[in-house]
Amino acid sequence: STNYTYIIASRPEPAVALITLNRPKALNALCSPLFVELNQALKDLDNDASVGAVVLTGSEKAFAAGADIKEMKDKEFADAYKNRFLEDWADMTKIRKPIIAAVSGYALGGGCELALMCDIILASPTAKFGQPEINLGTIPGGGGSQRLAQLIGKSRAMEMVLTGRMITATEAANWGMISRVVGEGEGEVVKEAIAMASEISSKGQIAVQAGKEVVNAAYELTLAEGLRFERRLFQGLFATNDQKEGMGAFAEKRKPKFTHT
Ligand code: CO8
């Protein structure tokens, strides 16, 4: 297995991968080499047929406290533009397998945006989400303004982006930004995320991949285009063995055995 410096990759269950951001002294501040490792790890897992879903987490104190401010502070426009700063940080949105964020502590700036790039967010009661870039004389750069506006609406997105105020896990749940707040206790949110990843891994992986693809399409296409795309993929799944097995098993009152074919 690959050795990483800024992340830890593990396999809590045969079909579930866990990636833990591991820059504790900087509250998991997201530096460029961290994102190189994260993208590489996710790409490898996406191509690993034994993996059904991925959990991404940080520490108890911080999921990630944002992009690395010290790395960015002397950056110039010409360099940032010419070298497409931040463009490849979004590579993880092209991963086909579900990624579940298990958030404890600070998820700020790029850390909040990293969580928003995942497919499902679970939070511990300690989680604090925020886009504090305004306090640094800048704005979100990893999709926060767009994804928050879509998820929580204009007024709340404006409030977060313009005041930089951190919101609690409960607020994030009430605003529809995350799935839910998971019970107290250290490690509880990671355990819950692993259980969810395990459940997803028990399904037919082709259908899971298609399910992720159609939900994501809702954020990019018009309703008419999205409905056509969903229907076409639904029709296409009749060509899979997993559909025959899934519906056949139901009719025969037994559990399906998906082969991911
Ligand atoms: N960058 C670099 N270092 C950081 C960062 C960061 N974002 N956050 C914390 N650290 C470092 C601190 O400098 C400190 O290091 P040292 O011990 O060497 O002084 C160490 O982590 C511990 O931090 P604190 O002592 O500050 O810990 P506190 O518990 O007192 O405070 C806070 C915790 C409130 C989280 C505080 O650290 C803080 O405000 N951090 C900055 C939060 C922030 O402004 N984040 C936004 C950054 S800008 C951004 O993310 C742009 C997004 C770009 C797109 C990304 C695409 C995914």
Coordinates of C-alpha atoms and ligand atoms in Angstrom, one line a residue:
S1 CA 0.0 0.0 0.0
T2 CA 1.1 3.6 -0.6
N3 CA 2.7 5.6 2.1
Y4 CA 1.3 9.1 2.5
T5 CA 2.5 12.1 4.5
Y6 CA -0.7 14.2 4.8
I7 CA -3.3 11.5 4.8
I8 CA -3.8 8.0 6.3
A9 CA -5.6 5.4 4.1
S10 CA -7.1 2.4 5.8
R11 CA -9.6 -0.3 5.2
P12 CA -11.9 -0.7 8.3
E13 CA -13.9 -3.3 6.3
P14 CA -13.0 -5.2 3.1
A15 CA -15.3 -3.0 1.0
V16 CA -15.0 0.3 2.9
A17 CA -12.1 2.6 2.6
L18 CA -11.3 5.3 5.2
I19 CA -9.2 8.3 4.4
T20 CA -8.1 10.4 7.4
L21 CA -6.6 13.8 6.9
N22 CA -3.4 13.8 8.9
R23 CA -1.9 17.3 9.5
P24 CA -2.9 17.7 13.1
K25 CA -0.5 20.5 14.0
A26 CA -2.1 22.7 11.3
L27 CA -5.7 21.6 12.0
N28 CA -5.6 19.7 8.7
A29 CA -5.0 22.9 6.7
L30 CA -5.2 21.9 3.1
C31 CA -1.9 22.4 1.4
S32 CA -1.2 21.5 -2.2
P33 CA 0.7 18.3 -1.5
L34 CA -2.2 17.1 0.7
F35 CA -4.6 17.5 -2.2
V36 CA -2.2 15.7 -4.5
E37 CA -2.2 12.7 -2.1
L38 CA -6.0 12.9 -1.5
N39 CA -6.7 12.9 -5.3
Q40 CA -4.3 10.0 -5.8
A41 CA -5.8 8.0 -3.0
L42 CA -9.3 8.6 -4.2
K43 CA -8.4 7.7 -7.8
D44 CA -6.8 4.4 -6.7
L45 CA -9.9 3.5 -4.6
D46 CA -12.2 4.4 -7.5
N47 CA -10.3 1.9 -9.7
D48 CA -10.2 -0.8 -7.0
A49 CA -13.1 -3.2 -7.6
S50 CA -13.1 -4.4 -4.0
V51 CA -14.1 -1.0 -2.7
G52 CA -17.8 0.1 -2.6
A53 CA -17.6 3.4 -0.8
V54 CA -15.2 5.8 0.8
V55 CA -15.3 7.7 4.1
L56 CA -13.3 10.9 4.5
T57 CA -12.6 12.3 7.9
G58 CA -10.3 14.6 9.9
S59 CA -9.5 14.7 13.6
E60 CA -11.8 15.3 16.6
K61 CA -10.7 19.0 16.6
A62 CA -10.8 19.7 12.9
F63 CA -12.1 18.1 9.7
A64 CA -10.0 20.8 8.0
A65 CA -9.5 24.4 9.0
G66 CA -9.3 25.6 5.4
A67 CA -6.8 26.0 2.7
D68 CA -3.3 26.6 4.0
I69 CA -3.2 30.4 4.6
K70 CA 0.6 30.4 5.0
E71 CA 1.0 28.7 1.6
M72 CA -1.3 31.2 0.0
K73 CA -0.4 34.5 1.6
D74 CA 2.3 35.6 -0.9
K75 CA 0.6 34.2 -4.0
E76 CA 0.3 36.5 -7.0
F77 CA -2.5 36.6 -9.5
A78 CA -0.3 35.8 -12.5
D79 CA 1.0 32.6 -10.9
A80 CA -2.5 31.6 -9.6
Y81 CA -4.2 32.1 -13.0
K82 CA -1.4 30.7 -15.2
N83 CA -1.1 27.6 -13.1
R84 CA -4.8 27.2 -12.5
F85 CA -4.6 27.4 -8.7
L86 CA -7.4 25.2 -7.1
E87 CA -8.6 23.8 -10.4
D88 CA -7.3 20.3 -9.7
W89 CA -8.5 20.4 -6.1
A90 CA -11.9 19.6 -7.5
D91 CA -10.8 16.4 -9.1
M92 CA -12.5 14.4 -6.4
T93 CA -15.9 15.4 -7.7
K94 CA -15.1 13.1 -10.7
I95 CA -14.8 10.1 -8.5
R96 CA -17.6 7.6 -9.3
K97 CA -17.8 5.9 -5.9
P98 CA -19.8 7.5 -3.1
I99 CA -17.7 9.6 -0.7
I100 CA -19.1 10.2 2.8
A101 CA -17.7 13.0 4.9
A102 CA -17.5 12.4 8.6
V103 CA -17.1 15.8 10.1
S104 CA -16.0 16.7 13.7
G105 CA -14.7 20.1 14.8
Y106 CA -13.8 22.8 12.4
A107 CA -14.8 22.6 8.7
L108 CA -13.8 26.0 7.6
G109 CA -13.2 27.6 4.2
G110 CA -11.7 25.0 2.0
G111 CA -12.5 22.5 4.7
C112 CA -16.2 23.3 4.4
E113 CA -15.9 23.2 0.7
L114 CA -14.1 19.8 0.8
A115 CA -17.1 18.4 2.8
L116 CA -19.5 19.9 0.3
M117 CA -17.6 18.1 -2.5
C118 CA -18.4 14.8 -0.9
D119 CA -21.7 13.0 -1.6
I120 CA -23.1 12.7 1.9
I121 CA -22.1 14.7 5.0
L122 CA -22.5 13.3 8.6
A123 CA -21.5 15.6 11.5
S124 CA -20.7 15.1 15.1
P125 CA -22.3 17.7 17.5
T126 CA -18.9 19.4 17.7
A127 CA -18.8 20.2 14.0
K128 CA -18.6 23.9 13.0
F129 CA -19.0 24.9 9.4
G130 CA -18.0 28.2 8.0
Q131 CA -16.6 30.3 5.1
P132 CA -14.4 32.7 7.0
E133 CA -12.5 33.9 3.8
I134 CA -14.1 37.3 4.2
N135 CA -12.0 37.8 7.3
L136 CA -8.9 37.2 5.2
G137 CA -9.9 39.7 2.5
T138 CA -11.0 37.1 0.1
I139 CA -13.9 34.8 -0.9
P140 CA -14.5 31.0 -1.1
G141 CA -12.6 29.5 -4.0
G142 CA -13.4 25.8 -3.8
G143 CA -17.1 25.9 -4.8
G144 CA -18.5 27.2 -1.5
S145 CA -20.5 30.1 -2.9
Q146 CA -22.1 28.0 -5.6
R147 CA -22.8 24.8 -3.6
L148 CA -24.1 26.7 -0.5
A149 CA -26.4 28.8 -2.6
Q150 CA -27.8 25.7 -4.1
L151 CA -28.1 23.8 -0.9
I152 CA -29.2 26.4 1.7
G153 CA -30.5 29.2 -0.4
K154 CA -29.4 32.8 -1.1
S155 CA -30.0 34.5 2.2
R156 CA -28.1 31.9 4.3
A157 CA -25.3 31.5 1.8
M158 CA -24.9 35.3 1.7
E159 CA -24.8 35.4 5.5
M160 CA -22.1 32.7 5.7
V161 CA -20.0 34.2 2.9
L162 CA -20.3 37.8 3.9
T163 CA -20.1 37.5 7.7
G164 CA -17.8 34.5 8.0
R165 CA -19.9 33.3 11.0
M166 CA -19.5 29.6 11.9
I167 CA -22.7 27.6 12.1
T168 CA -23.3 24.6 14.3
A169 CA -23.9 21.1 13.2
T170 CA -27.6 21.5 14.2
E171 CA -27.9 24.6 12.0
A172 CA -26.2 22.9 9.1
A173 CA -28.7 20.0 9.5
N174 CA -31.7 22.3 9.8
W175 CA -30.5 24.2 6.7
G176 CA -30.2 21.0 4.6
M177 CA -26.5 21.3 4.2
I178 CA -25.8 17.9 5.8
S179 CA -27.7 14.7 6.3
R180 CA -27.8 14.7 10.1
V181 CA -26.0 15.1 13.4
V182 CA -24.8 11.8 14.7
G183 CA -24.7 11.0 18.5
E184 CA -22.1 12.2 20.9
G185 CA -18.9 10.4 21.7
E186 CA -15.5 10.4 20.2
G187 CA -15.3 8.5 16.9
E188 CA -19.1 8.1 16.8
V189 CA -19.5 10.0 13.5
V190 CA -16.8 8.0 11.8
K191 CA -18.4 4.7 13.0
E192 CA -21.7 5.8 11.6
A193 CA -20.2 6.8 8.3
I194 CA -18.4 3.5 8.0
A195 CA -21.7 1.7 8.7
M196 CA -23.4 3.8 6.0
A197 CA -20.5 3.0 3.5
S198 CA -20.8 -0.6 4.4
E199 CA -24.5 -0.6 3.6
I200 CA -23.9 1.1 0.3
S201 CA -21.2 -1.4 -0.5
S202 CA -23.7 -4.3 -0.1
K203 CA -25.7 -3.0 -3.1
G204 CA -24.9 -3.5 -6.8
Q205 CA -22.1 -1.2 -7.6
I206 CA -23.3 -0.3 -11.1
A207 CA -26.6 0.9 -9.7
V208 CA -24.8 2.8 -6.9
Q209 CA -22.6 4.5 -9.5
A210 CA -25.7 5.4 -11.6
G211 CA -27.5 6.7 -8.6
K212 CA -24.7 9.1 -7.8
E213 CA -24.5 10.2 -11.4
V214 CA -28.2 11.0 -11.7
V215 CA -28.4 12.9 -8.4
N216 CA -25.3 14.9 -9.4
A217 CA -26.9 15.7 -12.7
A218 CA -29.7 17.5 -10.9
Y219 CA -27.1 20.2 -10.0
E220 CA -25.9 20.6 -13.6
L221 CA -28.9 20.1 -15.9
T222 CA -32.3 21.6 -16.4
L223 CA -35.2 19.6 -15.0
A224 CA -36.2 18.3 -18.5
E225 CA -32.7 17.3 -19.3
G226 CA -32.2 15.7 -15.9
L227 CA -35.4 13.7 -16.1
R228 CA -34.5 12.4 -19.6
F229 CA -31.0 11.5 -18.4
E230 CA -32.4 9.6 -15.3
R231 CA -34.9 7.7 -17.4
R232 CA -32.3 6.7 -20.0
L233 CA -30.0 5.4 -17.3
F234 CA -32.9 3.6 -15.6
Q235 CA -33.7 2.0 -18.9
G236 CA -30.0 1.1 -19.4
L237 CA -29.9 -0.7 -16.0
F238 CA -32.2 -3.4 -17.5
A239 CA -29.1 -4.6 -19.3
T240 CA -27.3 -5.5 -16.1
N241 CA -27.2 -8.8 -14.2
D242 CA -27.7 -6.9 -11.0
Q243 CA -31.1 -5.7 -12.0
K244 CA -32.1 -9.3 -13.0
E245 CA -30.7 -10.6 -9.7
G246 CA -32.3 -7.8 -7.6
M247 CA -35.8 -8.1 -9.0
G248 CA -35.6 -11.9 -9.4
A249 CA -34.6 -12.2 -5.7
F250 CA -37.5 -10.1 -4.6
A251 CA -39.9 -12.2 -6.6
E252 CA -38.4 -15.4 -5.1
K253 CA -38.5 -13.9 -1.6
R254 CA -34.7 -14.3 -1.1
K255 CA -31.8 -11.9 -0.6
P256 CA -30.1 -10.7 -3.8
K257 CA -26.4 -11.6 -4.5
F258 CA -25.1 -8.8 -6.6
T259 CA -22.1 -9.5 -8.8
H260 CA -21.6 -5.9 -9.9
T261 CA -22.1 -6.9 -13.5
Ligands
CO8_1 N1 -3.9 27.5 7.2 C1 -2.7 27.4 7.8 N2 -2.5 27.1 9.1 C2 -3.6 27.0 9.9 C3 -4.9 27.1 9.3 C4 -5.0 27.4 7.9 N3 -6.2 27.5 7.3 N4 -5.8 27.0 10.3 C5 -5.1 26.7 11.4 N5 -3.8 26.7 11.2 C6 -2.6 26.5 12.1 C7 -2.4 27.7 13.0 O1 -1.6 28.6 12.3 C8 -1.7 27.1 14.1 O2 -0.3 26.8 13.7 P1 0.9 27.2 14.8 O3 0.7 26.3 15.9 O4 2.1 26.9 14.0 O5 0.7 28.6 15.1 C9 -2.3 25.7 14.3 O6 -3.0 25.4 13.0 C10 -3.4 25.6 15.3 O7 -4.3 26.7 15.1 P2 -4.8 27.8 16.2 O8 -3.7 28.0 17.2 O9 -5.3 29.0 15.5 O10 -6.0 27.0 16.9 P3 -7.2 27.6 17.7 O11 -7.9 26.5 18.3 O12 -6.8 28.8 18.5 O13 -8.2 28.2 16.5 C11 -9.3 28.2 14.4 C12 -8.8 27.3 15.6 C13 -10.5 29.0 14.8 C14 -9.8 27.1 13.4 C15 -8.2 29.0 13.8 O14 -7.1 28.2 13.6 C16 -8.5 29.6 12.5 O15 -9.2 30.6 12.4 N6 -8.0 29.1 11.3 C17 -8.2 29.7 10.0 C18 -9.5 29.4 9.5 C19 -9.7 30.0 8.1 O16 -9.6 31.2 7.9 N7 -9.9 29.2 7.1 C20 -10.1 29.7 5.7 C21 -8.8 29.6 5.0 S1 -8.9 30.4 3.4 C22 -9.6 29.1 2.4 O17 -9.9 28.0 2.9 C23 -9.7 29.4 0.9 C24 -10.4 28.2 0.2 C25 -9.8 27.8 -1.1 C26 -10.4 26.7 -1.8 C27 -10.1 25.3 -1.2 C28 -10.7 24.2 -2.1 C29 -11.0 22.9 -1.4

